[in-house]
Structures are given as structure tokens and as C-alpha cells.
Amino acid sequence: MKLPVKIRGWLADRYEIGVVEKFVEQQAHKPLPQETGFWHTFGSLSLFLFINQVITGILLMIYYRPTTETAFESVRFIMTKANFGWLIRGLHAWGATLMIVCVLIHMIRTFFMGAYKKPREMTWVMGVLIFGCTVTFGFTGYLLPWNQLSYWATTVGTEITSVIPIVGVHLRTLLRGGEGVTGETLARFYVMHVVVLPWVLTGLIAVHLFLMRVQGLATMERIGEEKPIDKSKAVPFFPNHVMKEGVILCLLVGALMALIVLFPVELGEKADPFVTPEGIKPEWYFLSTYQLLKYLPKLLGILVSMIPPLLLLLWPFLDRSPERHPKKRPVAVGIGIAALFLAIVFGVLGHISERKMTFFGQKYEIDIYGVPHKHSDKTPHRGKLPR
Amino acid sequence: MNQEKTVTRRGFLDWLLGAGLGAWAFGFVAPVISYVWPAQRRGPSIQTVSAGKAEEFPEWHSKIVAVSGHPVIVVHTPQGFRAFSAICTHLGCIVQWDAGRRQIVCPCHAGFFDINGKVISGPPPKPLPEHGVAVVNNEVLVKSS
């Protein structure tokens, strides 16, 4: 008798294994709506990347030391001395970026296909919380190498909170563990990054997946007019959809490896609390908010930048139309496209600002607002003349 | 018609139990919140730090020194030494001295301050707080506040 059969027999003698087998069988062969395609694979990809983050994060923790004296050196040790350390850190850093990309694409797909509508409002809310948790992971993880960019990006990022009336300064103190960004901040961010957030995100993902499996995937039919899935036209979860996920997963792993090799994650210089380098910027997913804050007074900027996440969270309760098809939801789709467009425009402005660029042989200095000024050696290097 | 509300013995006991559980939970949560809140460091409120010898400090040159753990920029002007907090009042970056323009510059968002610490241009909302400076026995001493 083969070993797996023996093990199954051993378990069946002791536990109601048939119940578990029936459940797995049902889940594996659950029919999916006809519309289920490649765009539906980004949820699974996000989950795969989360698992990648957990595994590589545990491996990084073996050598990482979260103190101001040792953090930078320990990351340098990982990258230069530990066997395949460069690969583990690359998988973790680029995996984080790709995870945010996948979660974003998954949310965009859900939004434009109207899949957040009744009865799946809470699945959407859990998804938005997962997105929030993912970017918080990025923010807390960014400080851990304790280099100049991470130190000053964290200083600016946490300073922004201080403009919130009444609680702002206290919130900043709580986040930093004191007045400035110090070893206390590093310890707090480390605990958040490796203990609190992983468990919170695991819980959110578990509820999200549970709701998704219980309610099934949304079709394109109007609310209240959904027909039972026609099994002759349905897409079986296994093997059809799983194969699609496998194909996209292979492409993702390829892209991940290519990014690690072609654009290796740099370490830069060790954090110096007394010298701010020029042109510090946050990670790409905060660039649009960062740029927006430059145009507005601090308090107004904070209030305006809180609108998009709040809108995202409450959107299923604001959009009451029964239609799901994007062509029948011009307002919602218009708002969605406008929001994406603004995010990209502000993000690009944030990226090009405070840089020197050459267009058709002419040198330009892009000022903090993203406005190009012709460069000459006589003009101030900041690009904008003071009053 | 309004009926007079009566508190039953069971209702009162439920309320008491709820309040007890709330107090019990608070007893656990309060120390945790207090623990997470940063412990305040206590020490002397005024500290004086040397920025170096006056003769090693040419005119229109600057230096950043740590005073009570905070960076302070000291500038040697023809009228004497001036010292300001080096933390930009916009988003907390460390300012630098631009000797060519004789201005204090924030490298993050192009905030410019004059030699009195006042904002000339850019997003900083407030001037840089000034620190007292004294030259004693040829030593440039900066006070913490």
C-alpha cells in the first residue's frame, strides 16, 4: 500500500476526514461565472506575494538587528556577506512593490466590474483595509534599513501627521516614540512591521477570502437579477482557473527576478540625523499624496488627502445604482477614471520634481511644484528664485 | 403614554456586570496605552554646547552642532555669531547654510530663511527658532534655548 493511502487510512481511523475531503472537493470544483478571466487572478497573486513577504521577511530577520547602531550594518551584511542575501532582500523589497501593484489592479478590476455592490460590500471594505495595511507595511518597512533616504522619508512622513488639529502632535510623538526619529522609532516600526501588521493582514485576508468563497464571484448582472451560474458555461475553479493563475504567477516570478537582477535594491548611505540629502522622496505609492501636499497648506492638504481613502472605504454605500456593467455606470466609471488620472499626474509630477532634466538639448530644473525652469549656471540650483 | 421605567434586579445586576467587565478591560488596556506612550526623558532644561574656537570659524561660514540632541546651525556674521534650530519648520528636514547667497536653505522643499531666521520664500510656515550664542574665552557657546 502506498504511503499517502496509509496516512489517509491512519487519519480516517481517528478523525472525520471525509468532511474535510468533501469541503476541499466542493471548493476545488466550485463553478465560477463565465466572465472570470485573467483579470481575476490578481487577488491570488497578491496572496502569493504576501506569502513571499512572510517567508523572505522571516529569513531577513535572522540577520537583521533593529538598533540605530546595527540596522544599516546588518542590512549591508545581508546584501554582501550572507549567502543569497541580495536575493532574499531583493525578493522582499521588489515583492512589496509588486504586492501593492497587484492589490491595486485587483481593486481597480473590482471597481470597474461593479463587484463591490450588494451583497459584497463587506468584501470590498475588507479589501480596502487590506490595501491600507499593505501600504502601512511599506511605510514601516522603508525605515528599517536606516539609510539616509529611509530616515528622511520617515521624518517628513511622520511630521505631516502633526498638523492634524488637537491630536496631531501626540500622534507624531506616539509614532516616533519621542520628538524626533530615533532608535525608539526604529523599534516601534520594527514591531509594527514584523508582528502587528502581519497578524492584522492575515486576519483581514482570512475574512476577505471567507466572504469571497461564501458569496462567490460577482457576475455582471444587475443587483437582484443575478441568475444561478449555468454549469454548462461556468469556468471550473480547478483546473481551468487555477491554470490561468499558474500562468500569470510564472510571469510574475519572471518579472520579480528580472527586477531584482536589473534594478538591484540599493542601500545608500547610513542615516545621518544632522544632514538632509537633496531630493528626498517617499516610495512611489505615496508620491501623488506627497506632491498634492506641496500645493496646499498643511492642514488643508491632510484633509484633502484623506478624501480618497474615505471615498474608497464608503464607495459601496454611496453608489446605490443596481447596475454592474461599466457602460451602464458612467458617473462611477468617470469618477474612477478621473481619480486614476489625477493619481498618475500627481505621481509623475512628484517623481520629476526637484530634478534636473534635459529636453532636446536644453537643460531644465524642475522645481518642487513640477514646473520646469530653463537652467543656466547663474540661476539658483533650487530652480525657483526666492522672493 | 409614558411608562415609568423600573430597574429590575436582573437589569441592575446585568448593568453591574457590564460595568465590572468594562473596568476590568480598562485595567488591562490603560497600562498598555501608558506603556506604548514614549517615556519622557528628564534632565537639565538648559544646556550649553561649544561650537568650536572663534578663530577657527571664518566669517560667513557655518557649522551644525548638537544641542540637547537637537541640531543647531551656527553662522558667523560680521555682526557676530547667530544660532538657529536647524530643523526646518515645514517638515523637519535639516537646513543648510548657503554661503554664496548668505541664506539658510532647506534641501527638501526649497524653503529659504534669511540671517535672522525669517522665512524669505518657500513653504515653511514659521521662522527658525533662535538660540543664544556667547563667545567666552574665544569659545563659541550655544545655549539650548
Coordinates of C-alpha atoms in Angstrom, one line a residue:
Chain A
M1 CA 0.0 0.0 0.0
K2 CA 1.3 3.5 -0.9
L3 CA 2.3 5.9 1.8
P4 CA -0.3 8.6 1.2
V5 CA -3.1 6.0 1.3
K6 CA -1.6 4.6 4.5
I7 CA -1.6 8.1 6.0
R8 CA -5.1 8.8 4.9
G9 CA -6.3 5.5 6.4
W10 CA -4.5 6.3 9.7
L11 CA -6.2 9.7 9.8
A12 CA -9.6 8.3 8.8
D13 CA -9.5 5.8 11.7
R14 CA -9.2 8.7 14.1
Y15 CA -10.9 11.8 12.5
E16 CA -14.0 12.6 10.4
I17 CA -11.6 13.1 7.4
G18 CA -14.5 12.7 4.9
V19 CA -16.0 16.0 6.0
V20 CA -12.7 17.8 5.2
E21 CA -12.3 16.0 1.9
K22 CA -15.8 16.9 0.8
F23 CA -15.3 20.5 1.7
V24 CA -12.0 20.7 -0.3
E25 CA -13.6 18.9 -3.2
Q26 CA -16.5 21.4 -3.2
Q27 CA -14.2 24.4 -3.1
A28 CA -11.9 23.0 -5.8
H29 CA -14.7 22.3 -8.3
K30 CA -16.8 25.4 -7.5
P31 CA -18.1 26.8 -10.7
L32 CA -17.0 30.4 -11.5
P33 CA -19.0 32.9 -13.6
Q34 CA -18.4 33.0 -17.3
E35 CA -16.7 36.4 -17.1
T36 CA -13.9 35.0 -14.9
G37 CA -10.7 35.7 -16.7
F38 CA -7.1 36.8 -16.3
W39 CA -8.1 40.0 -14.6
H40 CA -9.5 37.8 -11.8
T41 CA -6.0 36.4 -11.0
F42 CA -4.6 39.4 -9.3
G43 CA -6.2 38.6 -5.9
S44 CA -4.4 35.2 -5.9
L45 CA -1.2 36.9 -7.0
S46 CA -1.5 39.4 -4.1
L47 CA -1.8 36.4 -1.7
F48 CA 1.2 34.7 -3.3
L49 CA 3.2 37.9 -2.8
F50 CA 2.1 38.2 0.8
I51 CA 3.3 34.6 1.4
N52 CA 6.6 35.7 -0.3
Q53 CA 6.9 38.7 2.0
V54 CA 6.3 36.5 5.1
I55 CA 8.9 33.9 4.1
T56 CA 11.6 36.4 3.0
G57 CA 10.8 38.6 6.0
I58 CA 11.4 35.7 8.4
L59 CA 14.7 35.0 6.5
L60 CA 15.8 38.7 6.8
M61 CA 15.0 38.7 10.5
I62 CA 17.7 36.1 11.1
Y63 CA 20.5 38.7 10.3
Y64 CA 18.7 42.0 10.8
R65 CA 19.3 43.9 14.0
P66 CA 16.8 46.7 14.8
T67 CA 19.0 49.3 16.5
T68 CA 20.4 52.6 15.1
E69 CA 24.0 51.3 15.6
T70 CA 23.4 48.0 13.8
A71 CA 20.4 48.2 11.5
F72 CA 22.3 49.6 8.5
E73 CA 25.3 47.4 9.0
S74 CA 23.1 44.3 9.3
V75 CA 21.4 45.0 6.0
R76 CA 24.8 45.6 4.4
F77 CA 25.9 42.2 5.9
I78 CA 22.7 40.6 4.4
M79 CA 23.5 42.1 1.0
T80 CA 27.2 41.4 0.9
K81 CA 28.1 38.5 3.2
A82 CA 25.1 36.3 3.8
N83 CA 24.7 33.7 1.0
F84 CA 22.0 34.8 -1.4
G85 CA 21.2 37.7 0.9
W86 CA 21.0 40.0 -2.1
L87 CA 18.3 37.7 -3.5
I88 CA 16.3 37.5 -0.3
R89 CA 16.3 41.3 0.2
G90 CA 15.5 41.8 -3.5
L91 CA 12.6 39.4 -3.2
H92 CA 11.3 41.2 -0.2
A93 CA 11.8 44.8 -1.5
W94 CA 10.6 44.2 -5.0
G95 CA 7.9 41.8 -3.7
A96 CA 6.5 44.6 -1.6
T97 CA 6.3 46.9 -4.7
L98 CA 4.7 44.2 -6.8
M99 CA 2.2 43.3 -4.0
I100 CA 1.0 46.9 -4.0
V101 CA 0.7 46.8 -7.8
C102 CA -1.3 43.6 -7.6
V103 CA -3.6 44.8 -4.8
L104 CA -4.2 48.0 -6.8
I105 CA -5.0 46.2 -10.1
H106 CA -7.3 43.8 -8.1
M107 CA -9.1 46.8 -6.6
I108 CA -9.4 48.6 -10.0
R109 CA -10.8 45.4 -11.6
T110 CA -13.3 45.1 -8.8
F111 CA -14.3 48.7 -9.0
F112 CA -14.9 48.8 -12.8
M113 CA -16.7 45.5 -12.8
G114 CA -19.1 46.7 -10.1
A115 CA -18.2 43.6 -8.0
Y116 CA -18.3 45.7 -4.7
K117 CA -22.1 46.0 -4.9
K118 CA -24.6 44.3 -2.7
P119 CA -24.2 41.7 -1.2
R120 CA -20.4 42.1 -1.4
E121 CA -19.9 45.5 0.3
M122 CA -18.0 44.0 3.3
T123 CA -15.7 42.0 0.9
W124 CA -14.8 45.4 -0.6
V125 CA -14.4 47.1 2.8
M126 CA -12.0 44.3 3.8
G127 CA -10.1 44.8 0.5
V128 CA -9.7 48.5 1.2
L129 CA -8.4 47.7 4.7
I130 CA -6.0 45.1 3.1
F131 CA -4.7 47.8 0.8
G132 CA -4.3 50.3 3.7
C133 CA -2.4 47.6 5.7
T134 CA -0.2 46.8 2.7
V135 CA 0.9 50.5 2.3
T136 CA 1.4 50.7 6.0
F137 CA 3.7 47.7 5.7
G138 CA 5.6 49.6 3.0
F139 CA 5.9 52.7 5.2
T140 CA 7.1 50.9 8.3
G141 CA 9.5 48.7 6.3
Y142 CA 11.0 51.6 4.5
L143 CA 12.7 52.9 7.7
L144 CA 14.3 49.5 8.7
P145 CA 17.5 49.7 6.6
W146 CA 18.2 53.0 8.5
N147 CA 19.7 54.8 5.5
Q148 CA 19.5 58.5 4.6
L149 CA 16.5 58.1 2.2
S150 CA 14.5 56.0 4.6
Y151 CA 15.4 58.2 7.6
W152 CA 14.3 61.4 6.0
A153 CA 11.3 60.0 4.2
T154 CA 10.1 58.8 7.6
T155 CA 10.9 62.2 9.2
V156 CA 8.8 64.0 6.6
G157 CA 6.1 61.4 6.6
T158 CA 5.6 61.4 10.4
E159 CA 5.9 65.2 10.6
I160 CA 2.9 65.6 8.3
T161 CA 0.7 64.0 10.9
S162 CA 1.5 66.8 13.4
V163 CA -0.8 69.3 11.5
I164 CA -3.9 67.3 12.4
P165 CA -5.7 69.6 14.9
I166 CA -5.5 68.6 18.6
V167 CA -4.2 65.1 18.3
G168 CA -1.6 65.7 15.6
V169 CA 1.4 66.4 17.7
H170 CA 0.5 63.5 20.1
L171 CA 0.1 61.2 17.1
R172 CA 3.6 62.1 15.9
T173 CA 5.1 61.5 19.3
L174 CA 3.3 58.1 19.5
L175 CA 4.5 57.1 16.0
R176 CA 8.1 58.2 16.6
G177 CA 8.3 57.2 20.3
G178 CA 9.6 60.7 21.1
E179 CA 10.2 64.1 19.4
G180 CA 12.4 63.0 16.6
V181 CA 13.1 59.9 14.5
T182 CA 15.4 57.9 16.7
G183 CA 16.1 54.3 17.8
E184 CA 12.7 54.4 19.5
T185 CA 11.1 55.0 16.1
L186 CA 13.0 52.1 14.6
A187 CA 11.9 49.7 17.4
R188 CA 8.3 50.8 17.0
F189 CA 8.3 50.5 13.3
Y190 CA 10.0 47.1 13.5
V191 CA 7.4 45.7 15.9
M192 CA 4.6 47.0 13.7
H193 CA 6.3 45.6 10.6
V194 CA 7.1 42.1 11.8
V195 CA 4.5 41.4 14.5
V196 CA 1.4 43.6 14.5
L197 CA 0.8 44.2 10.7
P198 CA 1.4 40.5 9.6
W199 CA -1.3 39.3 12.0
V200 CA -3.7 42.1 11.2
L201 CA -3.2 41.4 7.5
T202 CA -3.6 37.7 7.9
G203 CA -6.9 38.2 9.7
L204 CA -8.2 40.6 7.1
I205 CA -7.2 38.3 4.2
A206 CA -8.9 35.3 6.0
V207 CA -12.2 37.3 6.3
H208 CA -11.8 38.6 2.7
L209 CA -11.3 35.0 1.4
F210 CA -14.1 33.6 3.5
L211 CA -16.6 36.1 2.3
M212 CA -15.4 35.6 -1.3
R213 CA -15.8 31.8 -1.1
V214 CA -19.2 32.0 0.7
Q215 CA -20.7 34.6 -1.6
G216 CA -18.9 33.6 -4.8
L217 CA -17.6 35.8 -7.5
A218 CA -19.9 38.6 -8.8
T219 CA -21.4 38.4 -12.2
M220 CA -22.1 41.4 -14.5
E221 CA -25.9 41.1 -13.9
R222 CA -27.9 43.8 -12.1
I223 CA -28.3 43.6 -8.4
G224 CA -31.3 41.4 -7.5
E225 CA -31.3 39.9 -11.0
E226 CA -28.4 37.5 -10.6
K227 CA -29.2 34.1 -12.1
P228 CA -27.6 30.9 -10.8
I229 CA -24.4 30.0 -12.6
D230 CA -25.1 28.0 -15.7
K231 CA -22.9 25.0 -15.1
S232 CA -22.6 24.2 -18.8
K233 CA -20.9 27.6 -19.4
A234 CA -19.2 28.0 -16.0
V235 CA -15.5 28.1 -15.5
P236 CA -14.4 25.4 -13.1
F237 CA -12.1 26.7 -10.4
F238 CA -9.9 23.6 -10.8
P239 CA -8.2 23.1 -13.2
N240 CA -9.3 26.0 -15.5
H241 CA -8.9 29.0 -13.3
V242 CA -6.0 27.6 -11.3
M243 CA -4.1 27.1 -14.6
K244 CA -4.7 30.7 -15.5
E245 CA -3.4 31.7 -12.1
G246 CA -0.4 29.5 -12.7
V247 CA 0.4 31.1 -16.0
I248 CA 0.2 34.6 -14.5
L249 CA 2.2 33.5 -11.5
C250 CA 5.1 32.3 -13.7
L251 CA 5.1 35.6 -15.5
L252 CA 5.1 37.4 -12.1
V253 CA 8.0 35.4 -10.8
G254 CA 9.9 36.1 -14.0
A255 CA 9.2 39.8 -13.7
L256 CA 10.2 39.7 -10.0
M257 CA 13.6 38.0 -10.8
A258 CA 14.2 40.4 -13.7
L259 CA 13.6 43.4 -11.5
I260 CA 15.9 42.0 -8.8
V261 CA 18.7 41.5 -11.3
L262 CA 18.3 44.6 -13.5
F263 CA 17.4 47.0 -10.8
P264 CA 19.1 45.8 -7.6
V265 CA 17.8 47.3 -4.4
E266 CA 20.4 49.8 -3.2
L267 CA 21.4 50.6 0.4
G268 CA 22.8 54.1 0.1
E269 CA 24.4 55.9 3.0
K270 CA 23.7 55.3 6.7
A271 CA 21.2 57.7 8.2
D272 CA 22.6 60.9 9.5
P273 CA 20.1 62.9 11.6
F274 CA 22.2 66.1 11.0
V275 CA 22.3 66.1 7.2
T276 CA 19.3 66.0 5.0
P277 CA 20.1 64.9 1.4
E278 CA 18.6 66.7 -1.5
G279 CA 15.6 65.5 -3.3
I280 CA 14.3 63.0 -0.7
K281 CA 11.1 61.4 -1.8
P282 CA 8.8 58.7 -0.5
E283 CA 8.1 55.4 -2.2
W284 CA 6.2 55.6 -5.5
Y285 CA 2.8 54.8 -3.9
F286 CA 3.0 57.8 -1.7
L287 CA 4.2 60.2 -4.4
S288 CA 0.8 61.5 -5.5
T289 CA -0.2 62.4 -1.9
Y290 CA 3.3 63.9 -1.3
Q291 CA 3.0 66.1 -4.4
L292 CA -0.6 67.1 -3.5
L293 CA 0.6 68.3 -0.1
K294 CA 3.1 70.7 -1.7
Y295 CA 0.3 72.7 -3.4
L296 CA -1.9 73.1 -0.3
P297 CA -1.5 74.4 3.2
K298 CA -0.6 71.5 5.5
L299 CA -3.9 71.1 7.3
L300 CA -6.0 71.5 4.1
G301 CA -3.6 69.1 2.4
I302 CA -4.1 66.5 5.1
L303 CA -7.9 66.9 4.9
V304 CA -7.9 66.7 1.0
S305 CA -5.6 63.6 1.0
M306 CA -7.9 61.9 3.5
I307 CA -10.8 62.1 1.0
P308 CA -9.7 59.3 -1.5
P309 CA -9.2 56.6 1.2
L310 CA -12.5 57.5 2.8
L311 CA -14.3 57.5 -0.5
L312 CA -12.8 54.1 -1.3
L313 CA -14.0 52.7 2.0
L314 CA -17.5 54.1 1.8
W315 CA -18.0 53.7 -2.0
P316 CA -20.3 50.6 -1.9
F317 CA -22.6 52.5 0.4
L318 CA -22.6 55.7 -1.8
D319 CA -23.0 54.1 -5.2
R320 CA -26.6 52.8 -4.9
S321 CA -27.2 52.1 -8.6
P322 CA -28.1 48.4 -9.3
E323 CA -26.0 48.3 -12.5
R324 CA -22.7 46.5 -12.6
H325 CA -21.7 46.8 -16.2
P326 CA -19.3 49.8 -16.6
K327 CA -21.1 51.1 -19.7
K328 CA -24.2 51.5 -17.6
R329 CA -22.4 53.3 -14.8
P330 CA -21.0 56.4 -16.4
V331 CA -20.7 58.5 -13.3
A332 CA -19.0 55.9 -11.2
V333 CA -16.7 54.9 -14.0
G334 CA -16.0 58.6 -14.8
I335 CA -15.0 59.3 -11.1
G336 CA -12.8 56.2 -11.1
I337 CA -11.0 57.2 -14.3
A338 CA -10.6 60.8 -13.0
A339 CA -9.2 59.5 -9.7
L340 CA -6.7 57.3 -11.5
F341 CA -5.7 60.1 -13.9
L342 CA -5.1 62.5 -11.0
A343 CA -3.1 59.9 -9.1
I344 CA -0.9 59.3 -12.1
V345 CA -0.5 63.1 -12.9
F346 CA 0.4 63.9 -9.3
G347 CA 2.6 60.9 -9.1
V348 CA 4.5 61.8 -12.2
L349 CA 4.9 65.5 -11.0
G350 CA 6.2 64.2 -7.7
H351 CA 8.7 61.9 -9.5
I352 CA 10.1 64.6 -11.8
S353 CA 10.0 67.5 -9.3
E354 CA 13.3 68.7 -7.8
R355 CA 15.4 67.2 -10.6
K356 CA 17.5 68.4 -13.5
M357 CA 16.3 67.1 -16.9
T358 CA 17.4 67.7 -20.5
F359 CA 14.8 68.0 -23.2
F360 CA 16.0 68.5 -26.8
G361 CA 19.4 69.6 -25.7
Q362 CA 18.0 72.2 -23.2
K363 CA 18.7 71.7 -19.5
Y364 CA 15.7 72.3 -17.2
E365 CA 15.4 72.4 -13.5
I366 CA 12.1 71.1 -12.3
D367 CA 11.0 72.9 -9.1
I368 CA 9.2 71.4 -6.2
Y369 CA 5.8 72.0 -7.9
G370 CA 6.9 70.1 -11.0
V371 CA 7.3 73.3 -13.1
P372 CA 10.3 73.3 -15.4
H373 CA 12.7 76.3 -15.5
K374 CA 15.4 76.8 -18.1
H375 CA 18.7 76.0 -16.4
S376 CA 21.7 78.2 -16.5
D377 CA 24.7 78.3 -14.2
K378 CA 23.7 81.7 -12.9
T379 CA 20.3 80.7 -11.7
P380 CA 19.9 79.2 -8.2
H381 CA 20.2 75.4 -8.2
R382 CA 16.8 75.0 -6.4
G383 CA 15.2 76.2 -9.7
K384 CA 13.0 78.8 -8.0
L385 CA 14.1 82.2 -7.2
P386 CA 13.3 83.3 -3.7
R387 CA 11.2 86.4 -3.3
Chain B
M1 CA -48.3 57.2 27.4
N2 CA -45.1 57.4 29.2
Q3 CA -44.5 54.4 31.4
E4 CA -42.3 54.8 34.4
K5 CA -39.0 53.0 33.8
T6 CA -38.3 50.5 36.6
V7 CA -34.9 48.9 37.2
T8 CA -35.3 45.2 37.8
R9 CA -32.9 43.4 40.0
R10 CA -31.7 41.3 36.9
G11 CA -31.3 44.5 34.9
F12 CA -29.3 46.1 37.7
L13 CA -27.1 43.1 38.0
D14 CA -26.5 43.0 34.2
W15 CA -25.5 46.6 34.3
L16 CA -23.2 46.0 37.3
L17 CA -21.6 43.0 35.5
G18 CA -21.2 45.1 32.3
A19 CA -19.6 47.9 34.3
G20 CA -17.3 45.5 36.1
L21 CA -16.2 43.9 32.8
G22 CA -15.6 47.4 31.4
A23 CA -13.5 48.4 34.4
W24 CA -11.6 45.1 34.2
A25 CA -10.9 45.6 30.5
F26 CA -9.8 49.2 31.2
G27 CA -7.5 47.9 33.9
F28 CA -5.7 45.9 31.2
V29 CA -5.8 48.5 28.4
A30 CA -4.7 51.5 30.4
P31 CA -1.2 50.2 31.4
V32 CA -0.7 49.1 27.8
I33 CA -1.5 52.5 26.4
S34 CA 0.6 54.1 29.1
Y35 CA 3.5 51.7 28.2
V36 CA 3.3 52.5 24.5
W37 CA 3.4 56.3 25.2
P38 CA 7.0 57.4 25.0
A39 CA 8.7 57.8 28.3
Q40 CA 9.7 61.4 28.9
R41 CA 13.4 62.0 29.3
R42 CA 14.2 64.2 32.3
G43 CA 17.4 66.2 32.5
P44 CA 18.7 69.8 32.7
S45 CA 16.5 72.2 30.8
I46 CA 19.3 74.4 29.6
Q47 CA 22.5 73.0 28.1
T48 CA 25.4 75.0 26.7
V49 CA 27.5 73.4 23.9
S50 CA 30.7 74.6 22.3
A51 CA 30.7 75.1 18.6
G52 CA 34.5 75.4 18.5
K53 CA 37.1 78.2 18.7
A54 CA 36.0 81.5 17.3
E55 CA 39.2 82.0 15.2
E56 CA 38.6 78.6 13.5
F57 CA 35.2 79.9 12.4
P58 CA 35.7 82.2 9.3
E59 CA 33.1 84.9 8.6
W60 CA 30.0 83.8 6.6
H61 CA 30.8 80.2 7.5
S62 CA 28.5 77.9 9.4
K63 CA 28.5 74.7 11.5
I64 CA 25.8 72.4 12.7
V65 CA 26.2 71.3 16.3
A66 CA 24.0 69.0 18.6
V67 CA 22.5 70.9 21.5
S68 CA 20.4 68.7 23.8
G69 CA 20.2 66.2 21.0
H70 CA 18.8 68.7 18.5
P71 CA 20.7 70.1 15.5
V72 CA 21.5 73.8 15.7
I73 CA 23.1 75.8 12.9
V74 CA 25.6 78.4 13.9
V75 CA 26.5 81.2 11.4
H76 CA 29.4 83.7 11.8
T77 CA 28.2 87.1 10.5
P78 CA 30.1 90.3 10.6
Q79 CA 27.8 91.4 13.5
G80 CA 28.7 88.3 15.4
F81 CA 27.5 84.7 15.8
R82 CA 23.9 83.7 15.3
A83 CA 22.4 80.3 16.1
F84 CA 19.1 78.8 14.9
S85 CA 17.4 75.5 15.2
A86 CA 18.5 73.6 12.1
I87 CA 15.1 71.8 11.9
C88 CA 13.0 73.3 9.1
T89 CA 9.7 74.4 10.4
H90 CA 8.0 72.9 7.3
L91 CA 8.5 69.1 7.5
G92 CA 11.5 68.7 9.8
C93 CA 14.4 68.4 7.3
I94 CA 17.8 69.8 8.4
V95 CA 18.6 73.2 6.9
Q96 CA 22.0 74.1 5.4
W97 CA 23.9 77.4 5.1
D98 CA 24.3 78.7 1.5
A99 CA 27.4 80.9 1.8
G100 CA 27.1 82.2 -1.7
R101 CA 23.6 83.6 -1.2
R102 CA 24.0 84.1 2.5
Q103 CA 20.8 82.4 3.3
I104 CA 19.7 79.3 5.2
V105 CA 18.2 76.8 2.8
C106 CA 16.1 73.7 3.3
P107 CA 17.1 70.9 0.9
C108 CA 13.7 69.3 1.0
H109 CA 11.2 71.8 -0.4
A110 CA 13.2 74.9 -1.2
G111 CA 12.5 76.8 1.9
F112 CA 14.7 79.9 2.3
F113 CA 15.5 81.8 5.5
D114 CA 17.4 85.0 6.0
I115 CA 20.2 85.5 8.5
N116 CA 17.6 86.4 11.2
G117 CA 15.9 83.0 10.7
K118 CA 12.9 84.6 8.9
V119 CA 11.2 82.9 6.0
I120 CA 12.1 84.5 2.7
S121 CA 10.3 82.1 0.4
G122 CA 9.0 78.5 0.2
P123 CA 6.6 76.5 2.3
P124 CA 8.0 76.9 5.9
P125 CA 5.2 78.3 8.0
K126 CA 7.3 79.8 10.7
P127 CA 10.8 81.3 11.2
L128 CA 13.6 79.2 12.7
P129 CA 13.7 79.5 16.5
E130 CA 16.9 81.3 17.6
H131 CA 19.4 80.1 20.2
G132 CA 21.5 82.3 22.4
V133 CA 25.3 82.4 21.5
A134 CA 28.1 83.7 23.6
V135 CA 31.8 83.9 23.0
V136 CA 33.7 83.1 26.2
N137 CA 37.4 82.7 26.2
N138 CA 37.4 82.6 22.4
E139 CA 35.0 79.6 22.6
V140 CA 31.6 79.9 20.7
L141 CA 29.0 78.6 23.2
V142 CA 25.4 77.8 22.1
K143 CA 22.6 77.7 24.6
S144 CA 19.8 75.1 24.3
S145 CA 17.0 77.6 24.5

